[in-house]
Short mmCIF file of C-alpha atoms in Angstrom, two decimals:
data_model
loop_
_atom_site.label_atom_id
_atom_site.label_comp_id
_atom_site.label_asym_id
_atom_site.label_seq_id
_atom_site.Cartn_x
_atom_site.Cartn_y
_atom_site.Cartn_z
CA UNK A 598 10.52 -11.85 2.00
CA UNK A 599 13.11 -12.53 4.87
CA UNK A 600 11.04 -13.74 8.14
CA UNK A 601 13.77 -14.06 10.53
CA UNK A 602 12.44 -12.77 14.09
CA UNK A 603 13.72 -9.53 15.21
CA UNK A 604 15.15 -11.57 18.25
CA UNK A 605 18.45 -11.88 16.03
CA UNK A 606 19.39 -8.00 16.15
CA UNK A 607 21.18 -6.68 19.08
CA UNK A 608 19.20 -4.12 20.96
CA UNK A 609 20.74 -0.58 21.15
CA UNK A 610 19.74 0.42 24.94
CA UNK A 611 18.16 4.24 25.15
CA UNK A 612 17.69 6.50 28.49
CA UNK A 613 14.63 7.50 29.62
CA UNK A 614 12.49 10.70 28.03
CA UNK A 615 11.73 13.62 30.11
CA UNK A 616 8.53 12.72 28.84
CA UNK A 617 7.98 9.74 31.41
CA UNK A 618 8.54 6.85 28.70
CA UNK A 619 10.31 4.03 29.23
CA UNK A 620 12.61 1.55 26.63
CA UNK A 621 10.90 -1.97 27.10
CA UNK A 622 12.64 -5.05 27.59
CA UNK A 623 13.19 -6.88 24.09
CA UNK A 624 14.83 -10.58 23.61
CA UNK A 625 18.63 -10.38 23.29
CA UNK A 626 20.14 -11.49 20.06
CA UNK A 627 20.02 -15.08 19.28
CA UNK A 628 21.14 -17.42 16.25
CA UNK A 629 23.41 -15.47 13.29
CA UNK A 630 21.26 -15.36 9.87
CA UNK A 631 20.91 -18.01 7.69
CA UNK A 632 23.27 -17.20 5.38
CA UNK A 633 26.22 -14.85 4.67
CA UNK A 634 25.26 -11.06 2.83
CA UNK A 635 26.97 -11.53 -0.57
CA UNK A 636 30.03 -9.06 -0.60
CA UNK A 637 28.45 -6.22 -2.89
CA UNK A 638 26.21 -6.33 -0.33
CA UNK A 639 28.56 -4.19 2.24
CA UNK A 640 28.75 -1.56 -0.25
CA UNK A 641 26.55 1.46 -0.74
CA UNK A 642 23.35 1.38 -2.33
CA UNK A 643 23.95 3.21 -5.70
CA UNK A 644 21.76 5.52 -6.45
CA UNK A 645 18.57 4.74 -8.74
CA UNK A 646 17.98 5.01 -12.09
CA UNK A 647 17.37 8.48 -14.22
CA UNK A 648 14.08 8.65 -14.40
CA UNK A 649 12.66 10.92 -17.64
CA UNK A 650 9.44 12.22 -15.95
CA UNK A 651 8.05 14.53 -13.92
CA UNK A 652 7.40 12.69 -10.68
CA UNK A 653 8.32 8.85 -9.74
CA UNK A 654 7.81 6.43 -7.05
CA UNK A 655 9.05 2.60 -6.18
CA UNK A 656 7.30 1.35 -3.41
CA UNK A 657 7.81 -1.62 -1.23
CA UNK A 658 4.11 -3.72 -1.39
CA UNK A 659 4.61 -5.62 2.17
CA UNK A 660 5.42 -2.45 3.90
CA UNK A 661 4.24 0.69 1.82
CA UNK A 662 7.36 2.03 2.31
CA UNK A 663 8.99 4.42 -0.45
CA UNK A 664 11.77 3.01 -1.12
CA UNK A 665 12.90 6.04 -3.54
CA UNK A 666 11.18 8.67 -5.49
CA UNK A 667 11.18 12.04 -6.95
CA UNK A 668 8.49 14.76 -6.67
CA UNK A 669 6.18 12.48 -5.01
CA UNK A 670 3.81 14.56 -3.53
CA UNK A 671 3.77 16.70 -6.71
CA UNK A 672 0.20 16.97 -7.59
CA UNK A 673 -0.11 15.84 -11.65
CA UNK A 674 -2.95 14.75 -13.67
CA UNK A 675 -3.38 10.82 -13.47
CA UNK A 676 -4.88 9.88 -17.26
CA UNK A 677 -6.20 6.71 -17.50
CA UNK A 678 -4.25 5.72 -14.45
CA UNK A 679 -7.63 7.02 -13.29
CA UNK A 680 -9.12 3.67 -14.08
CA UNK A 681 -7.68 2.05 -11.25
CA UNK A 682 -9.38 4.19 -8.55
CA UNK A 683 -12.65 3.12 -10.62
CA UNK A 684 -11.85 -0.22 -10.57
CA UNK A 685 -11.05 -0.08 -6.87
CA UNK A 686 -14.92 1.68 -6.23
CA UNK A 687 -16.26 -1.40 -8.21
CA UNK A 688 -14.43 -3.87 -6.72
CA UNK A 689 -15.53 -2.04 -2.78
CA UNK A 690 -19.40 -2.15 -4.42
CA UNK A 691 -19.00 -5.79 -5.33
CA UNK A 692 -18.17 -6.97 -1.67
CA UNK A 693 -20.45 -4.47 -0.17
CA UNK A 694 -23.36 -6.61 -2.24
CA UNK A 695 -24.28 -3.16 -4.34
CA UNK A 696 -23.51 -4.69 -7.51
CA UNK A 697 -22.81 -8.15 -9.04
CA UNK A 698 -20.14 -8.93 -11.57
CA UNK A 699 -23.34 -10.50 -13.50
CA UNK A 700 -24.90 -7.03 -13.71
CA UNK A 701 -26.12 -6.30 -17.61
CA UNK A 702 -24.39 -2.93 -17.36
CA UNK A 703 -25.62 -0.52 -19.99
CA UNK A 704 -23.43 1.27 -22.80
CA UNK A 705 -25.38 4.45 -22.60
CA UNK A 706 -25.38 6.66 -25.47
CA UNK A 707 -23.53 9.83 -22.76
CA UNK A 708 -21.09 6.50 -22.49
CA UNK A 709 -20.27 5.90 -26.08
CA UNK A 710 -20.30 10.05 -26.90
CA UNK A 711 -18.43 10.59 -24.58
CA UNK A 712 -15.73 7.52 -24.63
CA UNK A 713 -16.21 5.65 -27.85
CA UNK A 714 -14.80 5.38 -30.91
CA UNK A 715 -15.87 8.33 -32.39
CA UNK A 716 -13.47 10.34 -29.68
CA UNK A 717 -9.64 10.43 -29.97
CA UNK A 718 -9.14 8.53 -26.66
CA UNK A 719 -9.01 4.86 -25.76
CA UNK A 720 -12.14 2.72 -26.15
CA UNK A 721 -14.21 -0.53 -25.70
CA UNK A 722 -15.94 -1.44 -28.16
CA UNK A 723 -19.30 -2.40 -26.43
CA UNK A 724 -22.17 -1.61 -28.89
CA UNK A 725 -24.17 1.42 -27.59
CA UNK A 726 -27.79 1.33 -25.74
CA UNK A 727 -26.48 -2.50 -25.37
CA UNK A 728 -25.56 -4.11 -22.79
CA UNK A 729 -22.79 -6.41 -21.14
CA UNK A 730 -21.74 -8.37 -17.99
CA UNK A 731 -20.07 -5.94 -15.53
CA UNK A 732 -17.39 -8.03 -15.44
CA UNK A 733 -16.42 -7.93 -18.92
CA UNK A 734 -17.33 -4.06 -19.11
CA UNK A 735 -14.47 -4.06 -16.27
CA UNK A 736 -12.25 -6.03 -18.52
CA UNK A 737 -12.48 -3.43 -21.49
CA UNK A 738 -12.23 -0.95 -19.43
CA UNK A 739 -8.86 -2.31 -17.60
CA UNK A 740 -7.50 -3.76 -20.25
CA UNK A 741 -8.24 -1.77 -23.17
CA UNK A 742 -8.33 1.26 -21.09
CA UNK A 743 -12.19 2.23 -22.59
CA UNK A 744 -13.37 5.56 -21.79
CA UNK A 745 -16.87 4.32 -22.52
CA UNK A 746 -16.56 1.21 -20.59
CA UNK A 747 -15.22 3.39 -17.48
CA UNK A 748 -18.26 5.97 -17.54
CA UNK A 749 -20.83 2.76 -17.89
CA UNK A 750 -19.59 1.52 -15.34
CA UNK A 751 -19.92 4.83 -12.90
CA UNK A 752 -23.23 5.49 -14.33
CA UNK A 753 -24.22 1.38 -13.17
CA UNK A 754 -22.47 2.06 -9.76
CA UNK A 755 -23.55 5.48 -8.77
CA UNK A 756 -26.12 6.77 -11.57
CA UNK A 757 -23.93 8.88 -12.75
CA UNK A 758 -20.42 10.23 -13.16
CA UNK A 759 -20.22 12.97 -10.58
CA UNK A 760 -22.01 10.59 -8.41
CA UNK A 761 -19.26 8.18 -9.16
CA UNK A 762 -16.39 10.38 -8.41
CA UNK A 763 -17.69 11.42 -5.18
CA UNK A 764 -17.22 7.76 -4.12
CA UNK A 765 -13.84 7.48 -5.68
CA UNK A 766 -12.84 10.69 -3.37
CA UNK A 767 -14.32 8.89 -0.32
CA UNK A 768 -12.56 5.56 -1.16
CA UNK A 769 -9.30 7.41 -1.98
CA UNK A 770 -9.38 9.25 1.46
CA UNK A 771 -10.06 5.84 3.39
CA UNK A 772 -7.24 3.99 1.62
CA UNK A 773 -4.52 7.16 2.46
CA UNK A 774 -4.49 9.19 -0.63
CA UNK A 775 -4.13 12.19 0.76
CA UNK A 776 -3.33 14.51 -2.49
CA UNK A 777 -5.56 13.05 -4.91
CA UNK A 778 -9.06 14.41 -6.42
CA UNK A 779 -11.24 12.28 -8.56
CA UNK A 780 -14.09 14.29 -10.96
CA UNK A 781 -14.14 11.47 -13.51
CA UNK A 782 -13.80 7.73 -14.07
CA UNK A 783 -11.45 7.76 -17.13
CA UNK A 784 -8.82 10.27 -16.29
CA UNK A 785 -9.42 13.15 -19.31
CA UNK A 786 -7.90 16.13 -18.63
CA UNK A 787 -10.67 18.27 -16.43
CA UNK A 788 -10.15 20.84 -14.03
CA UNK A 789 -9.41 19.48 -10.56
CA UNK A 790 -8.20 15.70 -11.77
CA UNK A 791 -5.43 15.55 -9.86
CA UNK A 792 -3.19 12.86 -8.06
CA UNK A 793 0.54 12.22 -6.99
CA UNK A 794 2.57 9.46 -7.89
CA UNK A 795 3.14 8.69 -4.09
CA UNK A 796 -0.95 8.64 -3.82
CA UNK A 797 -1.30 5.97 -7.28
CA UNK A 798 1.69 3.37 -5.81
CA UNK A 799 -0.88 3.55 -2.31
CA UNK A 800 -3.78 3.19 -4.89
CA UNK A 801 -2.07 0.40 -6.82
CA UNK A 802 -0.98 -1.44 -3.54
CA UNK A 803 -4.65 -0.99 -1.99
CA UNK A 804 -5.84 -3.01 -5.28
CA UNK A 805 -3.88 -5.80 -4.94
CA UNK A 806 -4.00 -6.14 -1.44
CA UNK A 807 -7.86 -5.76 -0.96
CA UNK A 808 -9.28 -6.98 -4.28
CA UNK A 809 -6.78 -9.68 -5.94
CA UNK A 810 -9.28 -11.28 -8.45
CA UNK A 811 -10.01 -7.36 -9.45
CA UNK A 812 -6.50 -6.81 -9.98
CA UNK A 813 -5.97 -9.81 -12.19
CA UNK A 814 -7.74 -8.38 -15.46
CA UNK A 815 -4.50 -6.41 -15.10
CA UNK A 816 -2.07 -9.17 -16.87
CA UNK A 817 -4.76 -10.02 -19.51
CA UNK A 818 -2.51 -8.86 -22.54
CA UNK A 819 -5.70 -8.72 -24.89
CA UNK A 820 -9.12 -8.55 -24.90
CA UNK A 821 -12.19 -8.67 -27.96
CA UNK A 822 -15.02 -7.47 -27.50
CA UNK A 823 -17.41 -8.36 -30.93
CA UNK A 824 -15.00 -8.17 -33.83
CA UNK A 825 -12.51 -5.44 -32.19
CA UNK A 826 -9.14 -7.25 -30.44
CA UNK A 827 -6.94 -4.92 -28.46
CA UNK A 828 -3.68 -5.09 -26.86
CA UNK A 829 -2.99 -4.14 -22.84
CA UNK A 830 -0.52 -1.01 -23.62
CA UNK A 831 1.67 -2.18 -20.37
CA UNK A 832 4.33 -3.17 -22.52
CA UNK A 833 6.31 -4.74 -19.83
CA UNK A 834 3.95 -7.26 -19.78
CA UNK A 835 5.56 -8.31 -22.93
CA UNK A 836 8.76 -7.98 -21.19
CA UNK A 837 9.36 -9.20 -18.26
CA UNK A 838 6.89 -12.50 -16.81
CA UNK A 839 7.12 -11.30 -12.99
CA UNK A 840 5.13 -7.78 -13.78
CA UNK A 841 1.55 -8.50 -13.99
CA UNK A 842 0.16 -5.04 -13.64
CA UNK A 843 -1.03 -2.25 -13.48
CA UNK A 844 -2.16 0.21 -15.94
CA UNK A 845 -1.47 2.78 -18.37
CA UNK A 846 -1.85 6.41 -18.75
CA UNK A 847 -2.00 9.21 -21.47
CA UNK A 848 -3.00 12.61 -22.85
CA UNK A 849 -0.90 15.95 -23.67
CA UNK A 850 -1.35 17.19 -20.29
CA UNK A 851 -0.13 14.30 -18.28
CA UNK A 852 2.24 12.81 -20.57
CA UNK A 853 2.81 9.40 -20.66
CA UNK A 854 2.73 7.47 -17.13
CA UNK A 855 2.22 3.73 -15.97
CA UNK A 856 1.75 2.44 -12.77
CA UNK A 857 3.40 -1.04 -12.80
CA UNK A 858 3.89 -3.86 -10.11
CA UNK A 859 6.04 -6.81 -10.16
CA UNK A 860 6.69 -9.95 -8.04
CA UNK A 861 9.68 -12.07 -7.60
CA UNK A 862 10.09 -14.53 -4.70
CA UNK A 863 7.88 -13.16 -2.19
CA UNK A 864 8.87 -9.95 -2.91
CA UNK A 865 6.73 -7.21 -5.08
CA UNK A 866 7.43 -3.70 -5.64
CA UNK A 867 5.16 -0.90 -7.32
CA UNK A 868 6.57 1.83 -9.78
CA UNK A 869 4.86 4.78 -10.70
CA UNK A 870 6.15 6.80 -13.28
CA UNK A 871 4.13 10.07 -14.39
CA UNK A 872 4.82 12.46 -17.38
CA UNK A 873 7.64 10.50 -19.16
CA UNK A 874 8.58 11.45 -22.93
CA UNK A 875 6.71 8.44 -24.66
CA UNK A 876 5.48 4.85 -24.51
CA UNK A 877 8.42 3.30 -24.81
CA UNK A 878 10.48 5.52 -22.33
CA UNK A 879 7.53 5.32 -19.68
CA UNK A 880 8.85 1.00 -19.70
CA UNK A 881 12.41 1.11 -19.67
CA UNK A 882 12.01 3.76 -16.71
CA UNK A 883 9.61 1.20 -14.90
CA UNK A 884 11.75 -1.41 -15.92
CA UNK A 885 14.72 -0.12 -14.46
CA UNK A 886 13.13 0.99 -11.06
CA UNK A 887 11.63 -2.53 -10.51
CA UNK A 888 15.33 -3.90 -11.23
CA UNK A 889 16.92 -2.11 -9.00
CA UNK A 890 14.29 -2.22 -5.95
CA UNK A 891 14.92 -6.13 -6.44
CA UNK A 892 18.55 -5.61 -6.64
CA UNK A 893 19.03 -3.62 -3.91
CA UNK A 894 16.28 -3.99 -1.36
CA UNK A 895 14.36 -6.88 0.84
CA UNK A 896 11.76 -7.09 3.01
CA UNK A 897 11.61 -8.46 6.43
CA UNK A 898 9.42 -9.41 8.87
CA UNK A 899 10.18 -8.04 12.43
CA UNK A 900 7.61 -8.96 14.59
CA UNK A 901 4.44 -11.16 14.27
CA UNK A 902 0.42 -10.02 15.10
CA UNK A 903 -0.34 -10.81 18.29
CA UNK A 904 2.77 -12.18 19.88
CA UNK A 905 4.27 -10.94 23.06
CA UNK A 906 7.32 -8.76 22.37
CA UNK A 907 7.28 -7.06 26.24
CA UNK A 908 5.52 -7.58 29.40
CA UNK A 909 4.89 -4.57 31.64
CA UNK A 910 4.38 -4.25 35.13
CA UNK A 911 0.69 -3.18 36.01
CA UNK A 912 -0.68 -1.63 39.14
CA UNK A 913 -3.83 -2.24 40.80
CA UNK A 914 -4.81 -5.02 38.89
CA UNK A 915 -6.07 -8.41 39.34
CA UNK A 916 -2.87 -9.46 37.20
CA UNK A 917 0.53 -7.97 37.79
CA UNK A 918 1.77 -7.69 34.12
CA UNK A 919 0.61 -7.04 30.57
CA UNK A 920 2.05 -8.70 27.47
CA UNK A 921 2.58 -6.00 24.60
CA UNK A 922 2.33 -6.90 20.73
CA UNK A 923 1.95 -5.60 17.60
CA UNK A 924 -2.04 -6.12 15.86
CA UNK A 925 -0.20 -6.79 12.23
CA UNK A 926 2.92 -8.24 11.28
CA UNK A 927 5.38 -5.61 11.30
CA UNK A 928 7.71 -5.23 8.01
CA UNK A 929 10.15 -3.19 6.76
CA UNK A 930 12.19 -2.57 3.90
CA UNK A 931 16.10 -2.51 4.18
CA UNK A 932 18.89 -2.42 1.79
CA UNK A 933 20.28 -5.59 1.18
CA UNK A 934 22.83 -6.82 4.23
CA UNK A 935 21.48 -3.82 6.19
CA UNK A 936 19.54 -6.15 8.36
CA UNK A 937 22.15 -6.47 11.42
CA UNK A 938 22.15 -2.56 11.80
CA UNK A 939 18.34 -2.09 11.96
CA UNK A 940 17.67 -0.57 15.81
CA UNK A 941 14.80 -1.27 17.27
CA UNK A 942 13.32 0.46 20.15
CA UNK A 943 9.90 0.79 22.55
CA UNK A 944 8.50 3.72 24.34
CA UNK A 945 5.97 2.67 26.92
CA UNK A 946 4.68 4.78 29.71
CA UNK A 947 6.28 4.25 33.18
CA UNK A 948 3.43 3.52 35.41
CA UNK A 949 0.75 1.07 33.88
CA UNK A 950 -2.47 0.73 36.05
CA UNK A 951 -5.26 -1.80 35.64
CA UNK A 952 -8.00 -2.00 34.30
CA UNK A 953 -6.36 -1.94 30.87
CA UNK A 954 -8.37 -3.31 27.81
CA UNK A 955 -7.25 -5.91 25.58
CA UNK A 956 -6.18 -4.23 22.06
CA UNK A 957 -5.64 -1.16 24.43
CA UNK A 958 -2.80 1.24 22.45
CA UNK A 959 0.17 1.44 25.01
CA UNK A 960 3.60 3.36 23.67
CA UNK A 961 4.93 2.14 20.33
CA UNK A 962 7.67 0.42 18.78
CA UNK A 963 9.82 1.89 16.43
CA UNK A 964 13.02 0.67 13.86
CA UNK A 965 15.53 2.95 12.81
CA UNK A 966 18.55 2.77 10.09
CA UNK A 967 21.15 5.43 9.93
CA UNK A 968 19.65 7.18 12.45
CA UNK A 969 16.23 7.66 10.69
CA UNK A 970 13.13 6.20 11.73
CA UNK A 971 12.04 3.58 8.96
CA UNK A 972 8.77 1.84 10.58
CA UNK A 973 6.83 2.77 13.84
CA UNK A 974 3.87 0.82 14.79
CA UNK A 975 1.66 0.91 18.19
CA UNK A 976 1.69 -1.59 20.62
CA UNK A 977 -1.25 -3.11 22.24
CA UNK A 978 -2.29 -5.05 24.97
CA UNK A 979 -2.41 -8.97 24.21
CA UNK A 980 -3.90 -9.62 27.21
CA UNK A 981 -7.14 -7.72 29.42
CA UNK A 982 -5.60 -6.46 33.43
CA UNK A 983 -9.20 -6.14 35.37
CA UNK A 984 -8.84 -4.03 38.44
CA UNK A 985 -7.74 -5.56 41.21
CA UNK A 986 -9.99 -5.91 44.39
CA UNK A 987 -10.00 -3.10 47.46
CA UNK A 988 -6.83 -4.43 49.08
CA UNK A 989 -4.92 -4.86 46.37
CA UNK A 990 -5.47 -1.38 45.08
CA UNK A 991 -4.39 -0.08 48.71
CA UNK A 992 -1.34 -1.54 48.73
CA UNK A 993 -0.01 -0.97 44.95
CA UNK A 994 -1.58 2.92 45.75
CA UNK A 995 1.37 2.75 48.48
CA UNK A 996 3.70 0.86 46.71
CA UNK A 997 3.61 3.20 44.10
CA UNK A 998 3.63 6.51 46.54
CA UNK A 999 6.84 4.46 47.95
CA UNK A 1000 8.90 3.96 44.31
CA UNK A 1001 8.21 8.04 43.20
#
């Protein structure tokens, strides 16, 4: 990931809104980059892969941006991709101190009916009305993609599967899936099980960001459980050594899908590809998408948390300024040698007057390419402005009556 201060872009200068917003001050350019863009990087982007599904993302980790995509906010039914939001609820439950990975989690006899290996989807292998470490239930259910394992676990969590999904809806609306509805821990086809491929690249980059040792059991290529050894069905984890992730997904309704993520450098992109034509097709689509983001992309760091990127003027206060920052780095995803034309810009009101609160939102900043905005943040106070004392407000109320 590129971390050269925004400092090095020259500043396109904007008017003043009818709205009463102002452009900030920002630092003029500075040193050149590092290094020269390679030559193909002055060309056009080509366009990405052909993609045999129904709906595809490739998202950008750092930023969540979508870098490109097709029918993303179709609504489809996730499969065993599924597992994922149910490993996100346990992982949430973990930290919260609900559960322990040392839990003896049953393998209920609903569980193994309903999941096992007497049914024609994906199982464990845990014995049932026996029990095992939540930790390794998690493992058969990730990596093996168990049914059972998955509804053991929801029963252990919640009580029971409806109870279950109710918290995967209320994790899935905190984390920003906003077309997505969870009635099951395993992903079988049921009436309402739906998700988008933009919603499972959000899920899949909520996973790794928030729960990394969670997301590990990912890139275990094969678990046992008793005498049964089965294979992860990610197949590019076979393939290529920088994915290590995510999970599988399959029925006659939703096709065949997988959510993967790789990382190369300090770069890692997410691919979600729902409804392809078979297992192998559902990896050489990945496969492609994650080559080309890598190609063809890069991510860079424009501002850092809590660093002054303006100072404003403040009436009334005790102080007569206010440094503005960003709470969180801000990043954004560019084509390759694109970096120079990124314009930045900040909307802040006109007349600032004390007191003003540290962490207070004030305007925003925002980038654009091409003429389209690519990342908008807020800004915030750095610093607290307490009110100033009687005379001091007199004379800024003046001073202020004066400059309108």
């Amino acid at each position: 990931m590129n971390v050269r201060p925004l400092a090095a872009l020259a500043l396109a200068a904007v008017t003043t809104s009818i709205i009463g917003l102002a452009l900030a001050q920002v630092p003029a350019p500075a040193a050149k980059p590092a290094a020269p863009a390679a030559l193909s990087d002055s060309l056009p982007v080509p366009p990405p892969p052909q993609i045999q599904g129904k709906a595809w993302v490739l998202m950008d980790f750092a930023t969540g941006q979508v870098i490109a995509g097709d029918n993303g906010e179709m609504q489809v039914e996730p499969a065993s991709i599924t597992k994922v939001m149910t490993s996100y609820v346990v992982a949430a439950e973990m930290k919260s101190g609900k559960v322990k990975g040392t839990d003896q989690v049953m393998m209920s006899e609903h569980a193994w009916r309903e999941g096992g290996a007497g049914t024609e989807g994906s199982y464990s292998g845990f014995e049932v009305n026996k029990t095992a470490p939540l930790v390794e239930m998690e493992k058969g259910m990730v990596v093996q993609s168990g049914n059972d394992a998955a509804i053991a676990l929801a029963e252990h969590v919640a009580g029971s599967e409806d109870a279950f999904a109710s918290l995967m809806n209320a994790y899935a609306a905190r984390i920003g899936m906003q077309h997505s509805h969870f009635v099951n821990p395993h992903g079988l086809s049921a009436p309402g099980h739906v998700s988008t491929s933009r919603d499972l690249a959000t899920l899949g980059r909520a996973l790794i960001r928030d729960f990394p040792e969670a997301y590990s059991y990912n890139k275990i290529k094969e678990y046992t459980v008793g005498p049964i050894t089965q294979r992860n069905r990610n197949l590019l984890l076979w393939r290529d050594p920088s994915v290590d992730g995510i999970k599988t997904g399959h029925h006659s309704g939703a096709g065949y899908c997988l959510m993967a993520s790789a990382k190369r450098g300090d770069q890692r992109l997410i691919s979600v590809v729902m409804g392809s034509t078979s297992e192998n097709q559902r990896a050489v689509d990945s496969q492609a998408l994650l080559n080309w983001g890598f190609r063809f992309f890069e991510t860079h760091r424009l501002y850092e948390a809590n660093k002054a990127i303006s100072k404003q003027k403040v009436w009334k206060g005790a102080a007569d300024e206010v440094q503005l920052g960003v709470d969180a780095p801000m990043l954004v995803s560019t084509p390759r040698g694109k970096y120079a034309q990124l314009k930045p810009s900040m909307e802040i009101p006109k007349t600032l007057v004390a007191p003003i609160a540290k962490g207070q939102k004030i305007g925003s900043v925002k980038v654009t390419l091409d003429g389209k905005v690519i990342a908008q943040r807020p800004l915030v106070a750095l610093n607290a402005v307490e009110e100033g004392g009687f005379f001091k407000r007199m004379w800024d109320e003046l001073m202020m009556w004066w400059d309108s």
